[in-house]
XYZ file of C-alpha atoms in Angstrom:
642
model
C 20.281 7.126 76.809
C 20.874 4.619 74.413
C 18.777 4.172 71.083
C 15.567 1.995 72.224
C 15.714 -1.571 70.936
C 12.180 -2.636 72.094
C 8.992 -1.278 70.852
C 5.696 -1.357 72.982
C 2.285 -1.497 71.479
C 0.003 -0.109 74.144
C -2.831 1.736 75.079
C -1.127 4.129 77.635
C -3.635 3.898 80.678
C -3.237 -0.103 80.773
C -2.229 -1.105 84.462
C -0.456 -4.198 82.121
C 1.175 -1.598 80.124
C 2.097 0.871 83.176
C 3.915 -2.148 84.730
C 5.951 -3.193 81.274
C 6.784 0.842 81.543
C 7.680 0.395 85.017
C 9.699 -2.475 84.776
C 11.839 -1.653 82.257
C 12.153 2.123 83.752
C 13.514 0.360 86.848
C 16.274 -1.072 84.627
C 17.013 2.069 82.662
C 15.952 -0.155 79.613
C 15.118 2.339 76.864
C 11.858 0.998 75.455
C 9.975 3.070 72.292
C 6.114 3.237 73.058
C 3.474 3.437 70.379
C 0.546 4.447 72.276
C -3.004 3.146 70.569
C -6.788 3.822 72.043
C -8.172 0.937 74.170
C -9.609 -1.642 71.873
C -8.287 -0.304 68.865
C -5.288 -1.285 69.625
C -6.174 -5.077 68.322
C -5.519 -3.532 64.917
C -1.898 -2.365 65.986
C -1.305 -5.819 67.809
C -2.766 -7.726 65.311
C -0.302 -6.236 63.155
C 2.534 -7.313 64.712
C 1.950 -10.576 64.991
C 0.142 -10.471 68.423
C -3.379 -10.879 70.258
C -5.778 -8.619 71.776
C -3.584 -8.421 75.049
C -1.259 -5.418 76.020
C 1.236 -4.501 75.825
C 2.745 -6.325 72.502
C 6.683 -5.786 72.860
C 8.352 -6.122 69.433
C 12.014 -7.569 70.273
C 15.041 -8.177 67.739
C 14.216 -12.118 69.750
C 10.123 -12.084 69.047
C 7.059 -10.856 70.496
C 6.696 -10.799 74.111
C 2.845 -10.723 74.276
C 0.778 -9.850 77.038
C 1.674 -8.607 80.800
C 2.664 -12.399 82.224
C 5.068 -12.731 79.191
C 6.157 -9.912 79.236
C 7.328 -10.041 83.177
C 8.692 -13.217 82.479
C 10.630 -12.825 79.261
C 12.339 -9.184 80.543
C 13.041 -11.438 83.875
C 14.716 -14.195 81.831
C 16.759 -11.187 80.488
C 17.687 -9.285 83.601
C 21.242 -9.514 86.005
C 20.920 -11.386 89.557
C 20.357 -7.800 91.303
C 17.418 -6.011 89.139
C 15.407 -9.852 88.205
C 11.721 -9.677 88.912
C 11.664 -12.663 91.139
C 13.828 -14.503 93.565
C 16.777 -16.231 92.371
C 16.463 -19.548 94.319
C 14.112 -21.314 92.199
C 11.560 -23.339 94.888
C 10.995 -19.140 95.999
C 11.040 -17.980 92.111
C 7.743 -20.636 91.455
C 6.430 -19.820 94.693
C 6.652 -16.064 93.650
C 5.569 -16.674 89.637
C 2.291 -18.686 91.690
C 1.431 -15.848 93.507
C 1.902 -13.556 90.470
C -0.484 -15.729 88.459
C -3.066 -15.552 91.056
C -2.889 -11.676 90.681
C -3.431 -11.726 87.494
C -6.086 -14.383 87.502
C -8.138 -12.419 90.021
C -6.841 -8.750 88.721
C -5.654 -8.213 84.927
C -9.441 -8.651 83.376
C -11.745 -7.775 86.395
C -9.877 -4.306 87.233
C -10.543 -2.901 83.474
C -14.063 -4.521 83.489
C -14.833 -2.772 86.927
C -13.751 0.591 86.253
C -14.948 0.736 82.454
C -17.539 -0.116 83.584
C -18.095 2.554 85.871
C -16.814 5.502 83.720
C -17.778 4.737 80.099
C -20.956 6.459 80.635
C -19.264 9.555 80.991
C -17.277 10.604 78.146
C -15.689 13.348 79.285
C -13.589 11.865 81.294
C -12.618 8.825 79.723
C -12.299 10.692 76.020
C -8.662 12.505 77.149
C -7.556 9.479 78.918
C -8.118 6.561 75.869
C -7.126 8.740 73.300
C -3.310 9.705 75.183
C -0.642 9.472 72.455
C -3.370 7.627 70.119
C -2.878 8.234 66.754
C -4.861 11.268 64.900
C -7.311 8.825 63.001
C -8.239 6.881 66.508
C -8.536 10.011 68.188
C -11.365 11.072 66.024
C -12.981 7.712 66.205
C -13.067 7.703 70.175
C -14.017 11.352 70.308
C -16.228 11.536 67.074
C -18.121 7.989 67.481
C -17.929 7.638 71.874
C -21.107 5.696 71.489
C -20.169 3.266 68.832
C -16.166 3.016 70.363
C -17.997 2.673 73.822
C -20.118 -0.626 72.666
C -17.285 -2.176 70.975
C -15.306 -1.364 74.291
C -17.835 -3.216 76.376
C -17.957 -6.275 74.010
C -14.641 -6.709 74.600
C -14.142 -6.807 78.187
C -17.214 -8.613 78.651
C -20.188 -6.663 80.606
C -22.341 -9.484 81.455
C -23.752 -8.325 84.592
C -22.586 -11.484 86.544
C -18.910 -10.760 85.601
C -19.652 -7.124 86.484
C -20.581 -7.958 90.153
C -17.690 -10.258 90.478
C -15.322 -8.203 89.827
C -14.983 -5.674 92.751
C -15.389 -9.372 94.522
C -11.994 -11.020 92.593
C -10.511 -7.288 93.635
C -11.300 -7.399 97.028
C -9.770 -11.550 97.331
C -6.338 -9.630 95.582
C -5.739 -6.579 97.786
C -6.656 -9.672 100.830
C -3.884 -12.309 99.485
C -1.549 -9.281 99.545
C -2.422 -8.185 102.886
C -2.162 -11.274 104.203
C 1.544 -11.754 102.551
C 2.695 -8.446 103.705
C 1.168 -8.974 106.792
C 3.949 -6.285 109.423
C 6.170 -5.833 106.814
C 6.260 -2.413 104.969
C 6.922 -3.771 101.631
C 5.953 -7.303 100.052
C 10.320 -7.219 99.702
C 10.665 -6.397 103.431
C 11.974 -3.067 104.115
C 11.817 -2.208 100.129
C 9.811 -2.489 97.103
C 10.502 -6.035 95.012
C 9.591 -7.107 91.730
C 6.206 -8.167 93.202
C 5.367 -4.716 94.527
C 5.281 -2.990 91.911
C 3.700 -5.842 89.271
C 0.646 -5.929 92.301
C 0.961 -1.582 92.506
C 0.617 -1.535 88.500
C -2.109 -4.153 88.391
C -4.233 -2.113 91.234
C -3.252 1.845 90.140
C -6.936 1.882 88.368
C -8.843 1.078 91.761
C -6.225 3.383 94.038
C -5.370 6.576 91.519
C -1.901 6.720 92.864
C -0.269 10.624 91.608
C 2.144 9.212 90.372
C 1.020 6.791 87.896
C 2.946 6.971 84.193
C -0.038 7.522 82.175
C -2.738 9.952 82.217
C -5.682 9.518 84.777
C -9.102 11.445 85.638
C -8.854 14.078 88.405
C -10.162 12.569 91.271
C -12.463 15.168 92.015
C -14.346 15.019 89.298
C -14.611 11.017 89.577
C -18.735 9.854 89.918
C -19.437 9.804 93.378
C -19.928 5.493 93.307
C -16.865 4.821 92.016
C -15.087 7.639 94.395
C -16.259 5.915 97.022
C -15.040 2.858 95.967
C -11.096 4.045 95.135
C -11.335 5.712 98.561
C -12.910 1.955 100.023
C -9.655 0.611 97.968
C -7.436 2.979 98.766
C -7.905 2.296 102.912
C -7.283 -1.368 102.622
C -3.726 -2.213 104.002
C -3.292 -3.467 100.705
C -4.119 -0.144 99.069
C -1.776 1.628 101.248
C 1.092 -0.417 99.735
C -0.108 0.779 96.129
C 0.225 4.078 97.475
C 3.569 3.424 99.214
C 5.272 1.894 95.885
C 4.349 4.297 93.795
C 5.721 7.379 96.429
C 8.969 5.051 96.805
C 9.605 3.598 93.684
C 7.925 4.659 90.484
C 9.895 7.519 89.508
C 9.683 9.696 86.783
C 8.173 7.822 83.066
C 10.606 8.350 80.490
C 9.588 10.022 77.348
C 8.451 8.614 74.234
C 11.067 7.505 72.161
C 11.034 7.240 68.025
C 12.016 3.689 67.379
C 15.104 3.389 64.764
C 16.358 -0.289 63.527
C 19.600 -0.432 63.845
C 21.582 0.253 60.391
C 23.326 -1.778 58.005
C 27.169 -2.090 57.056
C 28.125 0.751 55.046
C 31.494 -0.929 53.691
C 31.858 -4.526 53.840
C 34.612 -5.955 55.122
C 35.498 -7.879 52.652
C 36.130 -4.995 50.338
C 37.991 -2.947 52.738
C 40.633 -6.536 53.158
C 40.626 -6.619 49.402
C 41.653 -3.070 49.149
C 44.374 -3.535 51.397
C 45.606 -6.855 49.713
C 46.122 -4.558 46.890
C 47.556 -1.505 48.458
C 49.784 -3.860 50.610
C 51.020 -5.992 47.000
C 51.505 -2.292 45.903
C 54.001 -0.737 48.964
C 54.899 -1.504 52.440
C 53.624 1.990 53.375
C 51.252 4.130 51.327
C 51.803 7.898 52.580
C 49.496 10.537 51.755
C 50.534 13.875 53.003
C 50.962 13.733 56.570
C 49.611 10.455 56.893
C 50.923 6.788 56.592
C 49.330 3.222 56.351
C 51.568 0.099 57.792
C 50.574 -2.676 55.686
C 52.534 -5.694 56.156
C 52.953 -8.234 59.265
C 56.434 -7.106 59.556
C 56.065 -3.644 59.425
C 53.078 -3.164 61.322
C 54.846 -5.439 64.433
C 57.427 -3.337 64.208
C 55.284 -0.662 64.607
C 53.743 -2.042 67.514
C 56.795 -2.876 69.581
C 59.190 0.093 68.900
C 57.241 2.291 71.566
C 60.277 5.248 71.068
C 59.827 5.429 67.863
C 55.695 5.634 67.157
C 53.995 7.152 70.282
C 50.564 6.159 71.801
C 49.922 9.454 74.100
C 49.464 12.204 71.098
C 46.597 9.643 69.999
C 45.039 8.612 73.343
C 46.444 10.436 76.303
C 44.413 13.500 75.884
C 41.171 11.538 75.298
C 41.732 8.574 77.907
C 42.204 11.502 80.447
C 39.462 13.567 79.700
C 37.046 10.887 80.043
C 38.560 8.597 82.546
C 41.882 9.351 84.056
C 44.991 9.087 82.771
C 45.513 5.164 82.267
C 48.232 3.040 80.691
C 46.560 2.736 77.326
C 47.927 6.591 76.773
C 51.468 6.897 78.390
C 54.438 6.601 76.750
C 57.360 4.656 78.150
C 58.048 6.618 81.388
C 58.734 6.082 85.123
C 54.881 6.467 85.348
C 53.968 4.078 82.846
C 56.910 1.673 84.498
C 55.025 2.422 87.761
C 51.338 2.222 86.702
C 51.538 -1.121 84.757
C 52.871 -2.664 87.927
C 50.152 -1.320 89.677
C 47.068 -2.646 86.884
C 48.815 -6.425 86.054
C 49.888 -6.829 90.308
C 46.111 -6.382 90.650
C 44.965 -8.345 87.744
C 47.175 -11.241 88.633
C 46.062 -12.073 91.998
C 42.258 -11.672 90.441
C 40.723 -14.694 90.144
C 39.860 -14.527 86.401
C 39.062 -17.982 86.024
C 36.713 -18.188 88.403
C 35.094 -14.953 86.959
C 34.872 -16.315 83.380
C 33.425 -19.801 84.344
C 30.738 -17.973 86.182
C 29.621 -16.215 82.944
C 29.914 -19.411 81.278
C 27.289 -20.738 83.365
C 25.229 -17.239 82.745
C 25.437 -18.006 78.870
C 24.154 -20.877 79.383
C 21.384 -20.051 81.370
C 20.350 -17.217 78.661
C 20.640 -19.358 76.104
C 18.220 -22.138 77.903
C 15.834 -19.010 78.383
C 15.606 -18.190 74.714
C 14.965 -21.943 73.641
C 12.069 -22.118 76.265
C 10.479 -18.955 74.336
C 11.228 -17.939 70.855
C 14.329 -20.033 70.394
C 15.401 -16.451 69.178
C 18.777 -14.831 70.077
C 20.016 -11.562 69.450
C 23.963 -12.162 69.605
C 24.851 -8.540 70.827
C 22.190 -7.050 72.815
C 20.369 -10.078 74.168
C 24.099 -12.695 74.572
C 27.454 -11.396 74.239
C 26.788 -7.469 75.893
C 25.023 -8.021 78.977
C 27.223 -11.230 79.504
C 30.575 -9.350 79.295
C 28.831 -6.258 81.202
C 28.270 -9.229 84.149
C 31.940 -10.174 83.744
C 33.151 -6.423 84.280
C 31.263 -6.329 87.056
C 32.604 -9.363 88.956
C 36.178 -8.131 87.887
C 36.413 -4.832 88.293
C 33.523 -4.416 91.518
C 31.700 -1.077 89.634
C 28.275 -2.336 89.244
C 26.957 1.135 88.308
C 22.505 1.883 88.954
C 21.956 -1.126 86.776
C 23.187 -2.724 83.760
C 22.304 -0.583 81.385
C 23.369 2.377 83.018
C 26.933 0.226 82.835
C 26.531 -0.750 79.426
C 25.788 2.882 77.842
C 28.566 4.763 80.382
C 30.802 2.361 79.265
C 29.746 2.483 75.372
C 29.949 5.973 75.340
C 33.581 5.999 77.170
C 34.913 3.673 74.499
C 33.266 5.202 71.350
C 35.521 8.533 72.336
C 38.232 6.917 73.036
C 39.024 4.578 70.711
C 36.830 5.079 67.583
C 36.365 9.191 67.637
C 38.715 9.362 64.667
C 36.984 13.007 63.771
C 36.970 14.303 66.700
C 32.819 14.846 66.688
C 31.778 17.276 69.514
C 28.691 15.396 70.570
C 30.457 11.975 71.060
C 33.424 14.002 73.217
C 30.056 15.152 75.508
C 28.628 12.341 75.684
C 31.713 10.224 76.828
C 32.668 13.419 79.428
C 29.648 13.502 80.869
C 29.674 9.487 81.249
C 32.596 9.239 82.339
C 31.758 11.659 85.284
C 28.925 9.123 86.291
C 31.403 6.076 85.944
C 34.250 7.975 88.227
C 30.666 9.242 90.685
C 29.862 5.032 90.820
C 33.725 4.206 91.693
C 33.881 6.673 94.287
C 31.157 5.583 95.851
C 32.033 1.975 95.719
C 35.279 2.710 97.503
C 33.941 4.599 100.245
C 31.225 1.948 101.062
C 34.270 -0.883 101.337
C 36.274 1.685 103.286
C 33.653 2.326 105.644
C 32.584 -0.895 105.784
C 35.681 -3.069 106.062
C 34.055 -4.713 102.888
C 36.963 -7.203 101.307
C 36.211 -8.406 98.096
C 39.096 -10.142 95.838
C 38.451 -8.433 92.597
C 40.509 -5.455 90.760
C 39.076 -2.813 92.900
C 39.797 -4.839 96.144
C 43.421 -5.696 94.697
C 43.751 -2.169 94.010
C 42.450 -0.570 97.649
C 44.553 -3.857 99.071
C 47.690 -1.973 98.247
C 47.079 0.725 99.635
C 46.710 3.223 96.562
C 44.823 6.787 97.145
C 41.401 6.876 95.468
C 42.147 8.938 92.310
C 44.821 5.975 91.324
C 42.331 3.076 92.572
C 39.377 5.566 90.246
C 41.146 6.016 87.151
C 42.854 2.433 86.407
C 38.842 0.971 87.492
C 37.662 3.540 85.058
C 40.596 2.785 82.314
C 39.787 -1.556 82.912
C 36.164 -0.943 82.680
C 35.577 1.166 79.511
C 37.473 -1.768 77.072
C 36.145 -4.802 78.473
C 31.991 -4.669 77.814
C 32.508 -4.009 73.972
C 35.509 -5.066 73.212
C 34.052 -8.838 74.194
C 30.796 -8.087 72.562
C 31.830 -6.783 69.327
C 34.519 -9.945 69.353
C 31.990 -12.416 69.703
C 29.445 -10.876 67.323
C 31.912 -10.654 64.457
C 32.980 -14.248 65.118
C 29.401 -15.520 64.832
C 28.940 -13.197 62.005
C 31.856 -14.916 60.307
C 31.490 -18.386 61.496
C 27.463 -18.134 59.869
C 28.356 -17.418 56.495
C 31.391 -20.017 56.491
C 29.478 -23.934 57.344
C 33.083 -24.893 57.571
C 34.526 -22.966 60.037
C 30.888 -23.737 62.319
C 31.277 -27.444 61.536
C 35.114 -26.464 63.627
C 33.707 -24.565 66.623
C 30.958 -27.013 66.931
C 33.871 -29.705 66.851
C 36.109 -27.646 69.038
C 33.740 -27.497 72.225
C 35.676 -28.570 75.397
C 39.065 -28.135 73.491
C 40.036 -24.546 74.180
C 42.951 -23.663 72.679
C 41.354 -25.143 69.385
C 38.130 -23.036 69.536
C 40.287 -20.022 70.825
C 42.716 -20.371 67.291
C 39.227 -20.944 64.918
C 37.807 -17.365 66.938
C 41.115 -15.234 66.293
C 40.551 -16.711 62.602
C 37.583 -15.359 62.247
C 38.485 -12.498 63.595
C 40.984 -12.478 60.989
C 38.079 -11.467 58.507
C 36.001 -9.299 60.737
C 38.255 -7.673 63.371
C 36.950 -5.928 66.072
C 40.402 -3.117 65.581
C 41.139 -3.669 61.879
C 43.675 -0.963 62.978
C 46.257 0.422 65.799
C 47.040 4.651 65.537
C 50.271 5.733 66.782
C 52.047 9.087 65.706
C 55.014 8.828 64.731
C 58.482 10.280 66.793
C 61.699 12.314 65.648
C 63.566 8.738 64.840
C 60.428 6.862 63.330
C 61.687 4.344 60.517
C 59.672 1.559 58.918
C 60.374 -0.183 55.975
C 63.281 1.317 55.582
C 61.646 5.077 55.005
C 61.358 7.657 57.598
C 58.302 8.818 58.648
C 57.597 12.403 58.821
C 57.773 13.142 62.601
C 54.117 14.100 63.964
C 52.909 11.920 61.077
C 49.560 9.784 62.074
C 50.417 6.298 61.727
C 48.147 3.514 61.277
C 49.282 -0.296 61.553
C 46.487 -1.500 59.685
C 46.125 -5.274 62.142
C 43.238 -6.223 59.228
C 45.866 -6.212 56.031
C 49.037 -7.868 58.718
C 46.758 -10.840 59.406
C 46.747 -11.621 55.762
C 50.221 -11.000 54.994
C 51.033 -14.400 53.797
C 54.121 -14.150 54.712
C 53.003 -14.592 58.356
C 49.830 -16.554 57.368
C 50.299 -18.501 54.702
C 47.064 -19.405 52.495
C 45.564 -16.531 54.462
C 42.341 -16.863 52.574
C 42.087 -20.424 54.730
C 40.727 -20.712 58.080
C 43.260 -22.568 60.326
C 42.905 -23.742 63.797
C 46.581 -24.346 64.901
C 48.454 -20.812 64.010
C 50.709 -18.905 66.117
C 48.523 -16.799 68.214
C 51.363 -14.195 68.732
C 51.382 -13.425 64.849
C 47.799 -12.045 65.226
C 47.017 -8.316 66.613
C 43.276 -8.491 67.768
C 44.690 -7.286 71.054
C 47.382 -5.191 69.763
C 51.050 -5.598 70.795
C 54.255 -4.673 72.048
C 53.805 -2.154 75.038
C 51.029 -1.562 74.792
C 48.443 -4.884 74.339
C 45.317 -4.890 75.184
C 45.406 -5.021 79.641
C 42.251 -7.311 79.483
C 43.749 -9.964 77.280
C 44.003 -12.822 79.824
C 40.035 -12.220 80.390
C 39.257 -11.906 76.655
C 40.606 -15.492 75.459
C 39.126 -16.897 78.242
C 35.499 -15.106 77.863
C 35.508 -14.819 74.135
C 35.551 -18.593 73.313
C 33.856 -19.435 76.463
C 30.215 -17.402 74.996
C 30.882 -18.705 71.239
C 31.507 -22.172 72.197
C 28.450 -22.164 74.204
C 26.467 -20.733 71.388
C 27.675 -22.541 68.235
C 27.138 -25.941 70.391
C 23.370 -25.028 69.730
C 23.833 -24.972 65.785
C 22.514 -21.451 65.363
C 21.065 -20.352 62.117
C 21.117 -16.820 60.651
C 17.832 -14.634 61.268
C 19.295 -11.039 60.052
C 22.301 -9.770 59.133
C 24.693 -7.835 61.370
C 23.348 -4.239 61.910
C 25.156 -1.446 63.862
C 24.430 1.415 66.068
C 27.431 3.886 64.667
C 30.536 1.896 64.665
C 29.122 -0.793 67.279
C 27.661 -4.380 65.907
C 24.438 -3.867 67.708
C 22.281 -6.478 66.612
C 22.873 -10.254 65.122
C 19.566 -12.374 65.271
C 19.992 -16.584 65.408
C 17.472 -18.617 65.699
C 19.169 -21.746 68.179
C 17.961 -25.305 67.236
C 19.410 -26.923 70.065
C 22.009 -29.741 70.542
């Protein structure tokens, strides 16, 4: 599981909190939760720049406040498959309506009905509002119960009339419901939807399902009133559902979390480039022991396109294979390689990219709409340029995975070994193993349901089971595609916003350079130029490795340090100036020779595609560029529209 980037405020027996649990749980979105007593919360929310309602979600893009926010915010957010509510939009209001009537009749009137019948016995409600509360609030609830019960009361309002409406407003819920689900088993049809389980987290209170995510009173040792009124709830048809959704769909809560920001840049790129320029001013090469830096454009293409000479499998085969398969990224120049590459860019050709990338285009666009209706808040990596190239992978390579952020960490994990595991750290090797078991588990199962099924589909798995291929060559060159593509585009685009905010200039260009692609694509590898996302290519180097002149020791790491190259002003002249019209073969974002990067034709497609789309809303920083090891992993912009 990945680090959590959103932080709950709750009070952990909340039905409003149990469904933001729930709803993110059915995502696999790690969330942090920072559990406070009932009322005492306000303090906590308060805090954070929130209101008495729960839960209070603290976001890198804002505050989603309150239960109906919160569902629609994380819905805004979500993929086609996992959203909340219908994706045709006259069936998406007429869904939201019947939400709001839920929460008209349930979200107060639930809490007021059944405080109301178990605040006057402490010992049960004492180990319930004080779950995960902090030590001071503890005390209060269990020290002061009379004074914490009064101030409870107050705020949910026990004027008798509102007391005896509320098992009323209860009863006209679980009766819309019934009436909606009428023969059907679920409110979905034949499975839970997004509106079973926001009505099943609304009514746990009133039902007492087992499985509920929070702590609850034993049954048993309920008042006999208020027994007789869960087991009056629990009979309604309505009640049943509660009972079915939870059995069928809740699962098992995930653990509290710590909360960590994201960190800061440790060495600034800028720093690292003017190292370089000095090194490179210095030496061609700068050896040190059994090591060698390639430093100039020349060099390091020469580097990159003399495959014989400086050898990709010692550096990747071993680690591409353990985690994925063996994949063209780690051969040398073989009959295999020959074979294989014919295999990945046949498939990848009769792909229809284009029509791939203009569908994420229009996704952009509708996330960035959805963060102008609310905050007007953006989070570049995370909430933008991840989840859009995760969608892209998808609809290219056909591997879904559980959800999207089972996709996104499997394939964050899978990349971190192989690429950017320069040490060699244990726990990043285990983590990528294990996920790339799960990634090669999804595949498998992906090809036997279009086997089976007869299922066509014209993207790189379907290219790839079109010709024939058994399924460990069809698994590994998926599984090879796949782990590149997600952060690869996201880191890209993140640097290149990250660039293009502290240069006016260069944002004054991309804003310019909407609708003119090659343009924007030339001002995005410039940026690039100052923040690469692979400021450097390892190869080791062969019995007959030569460059500049020298031999290299043979078994001698080699890196063609891309970052110093693309500001070798010999192949970019007044390389501290931003250009919009230079070669783009002289730049090595995407390596070269042999071995470039396989998802290049979707890259300078995608890449300008989600920073056009963004800089055309004249973003403006919020907080620097923070990372999650050597992953950008949060960019905030506020977006002030056209």
């Amino acid at each position: 599981m990945e680090r959590p980037r959103i932080k709950l405020i709750t009070a952990r027996v909340s039905p409003m909190v149990e469904l933001a649990r729930w709803l993110l749980e059915r995502s696999r979105i790690p969330y942090s939760e920072r559990p406070h007593a009932p009322i005492l919360h306000v303090l906590a929310t308060r805090w954070a720049g929130g209101g008495v309602e729960i839960p209070v979600a603290v976001t890198p893009e804002g505050l989603w406040d309150g239960a109906r926010n919160f569902v629609i915010r994380l819905d805004a957010k979500l993929p086609s498959r996992e959203a909340i509510f219908s994706g045709v939009p006259a069936t998406r209001d007429e869904e939201i309506d019947f939400v709001d009537r839920l929460f008209g009749l349930m979200l107060r009137q639930v809490r007021r009905y059944v405080y109301f019948q178990l605040l006057p016995y402490p010992n049960l409600v004492k180990p319930v509002a004080t779950d995960g509360a902090p030590l001071i609030e503890s005390l209060f609830v269990r020290l002061l119960y009379p004074l914490w019960r009064k101030l409870m009361a107050r705020g949910l309002d026990f004027t008798p009339d509102l007391v005896a409406q509320a098992p009323l407003d209860i009863a006209q819920a679980f009766d819309l419901v019934a009436e909606r689900l009428q023969s059907r088993r679920y409110l979905g049809g034949d499975a839970p939807c997004g509106l079973d389980i926001i009505f099943a987290a609304l009514a746990a209170p009133v039902v007492f399902p087992a499985e509920y995510g929070a702590k609850l009173p034993e049954t048993n040792q309920l008042p006999s009133q208020f027994r007789s009124y869960l087991d009056t709830c629990r009979a309604h048809p309505a009640g049943q559902l509660v009972l079915r959704v939870y059995t069928t769909a809740r699962g098992t809560p995930q653990e509290l979390l710590k909360f960590r920001r994201p960190s800061r840049e440790f060495v600034p790129p800028g720093l690292t480039r003017r190292a370089l320029a000095v090194l490179r001013a210095l030496t061609p090469v700068f050896r040190i022991g059994n090591f060698a830096l390639v430093l100039r454009h020349e060099h390091v293409s020469a580097v990159l396109s003399n495959d014989f000479a400086f050898r990709i499998a010692p550096v990747n085969r071993d680690k591409i294979a353990a985690v994925s398969g063996e994949f063209i990224l780690g051969m040398d120049r073989s009959p295999q390689l020959a074979k294989e590459r014919e295999i990945v860019y046949g498939a990848l050709g009769k792909t229809p990219i284009s029509e791939i990338v203009e569908t994420a285009r229009l996704d952009a666009e509708s996330l960035l709409r959805s963060a102008i209706a609310s905050s007007g808040l953006i989070d570049v990596v995370n909430g933008y340029a991840r989840p859009l190239a995760a969608r892209t992978a998808v609809r290219l390579f056909g591997i879904p995975g559980p959800t999207e952020s089972d996709l996104m960490r499997v394939a964050r994990a899978m990349f971190h070994e192989t690429f950017l595991n320069i040490s060699g750290k244990l726990d990043i090797n285990a983590r990528a193993v294990a996920a790339g078991g799960e990634l090669k588990q999804w595949i498998g199962q992906e090809i036997a349901r279009r086997r089976s099924g007869g299922i066509i589909v014209p993207d790189f798995l379907g290219q790839l089971l079109a010709m024939g291929l058994d399924d460990d060559i069809v698994t590994r060159n998926v599984a090879g595609m796949l782990v590149g593509s997600i952060d690869t585009t996201a880191t890209a685009v993140a640097n290149v916003i990250e660039v293009a905010l502290a240069r006016p200039s260069l944002l004054s260009a991309m804003q310019s350079a909407v609708g003119n692609r090659r343009k924007l694509l030339g001002l995005c590898y410039e940026a690039l130029r100052f923040r690469p996302h692979n400021p450097l290519v390892q190869r080791q180097a062969g019995p007959a490795a030569v460059v500049a002149g020298k031999s290299v020791a043979p078994g001698a790491m080699v890196w063609a340090m891309t970052l110093s190259a693309m500001h070798d002003e010999s192949a970019f002249p007044r390389s501290g100036i931003i250009l919009d019209d230079r070669p783009l073969d002289r730049y090595f974002h995407f390596g070269g020779g042999l071995h470039r990067c396989a998802g290049l034709d979707a890259n300078v497609r995608q890449i300008p595609n989600l920073v056009g789309a963004l800089v055309a809303l004249r973003p403006r920083l919020v907080s620097d560029l923070r990372f999650d090891g050597p992953f950008p992993d949060e960019l905030v912009v506020a977006l002030q529209g056209r």
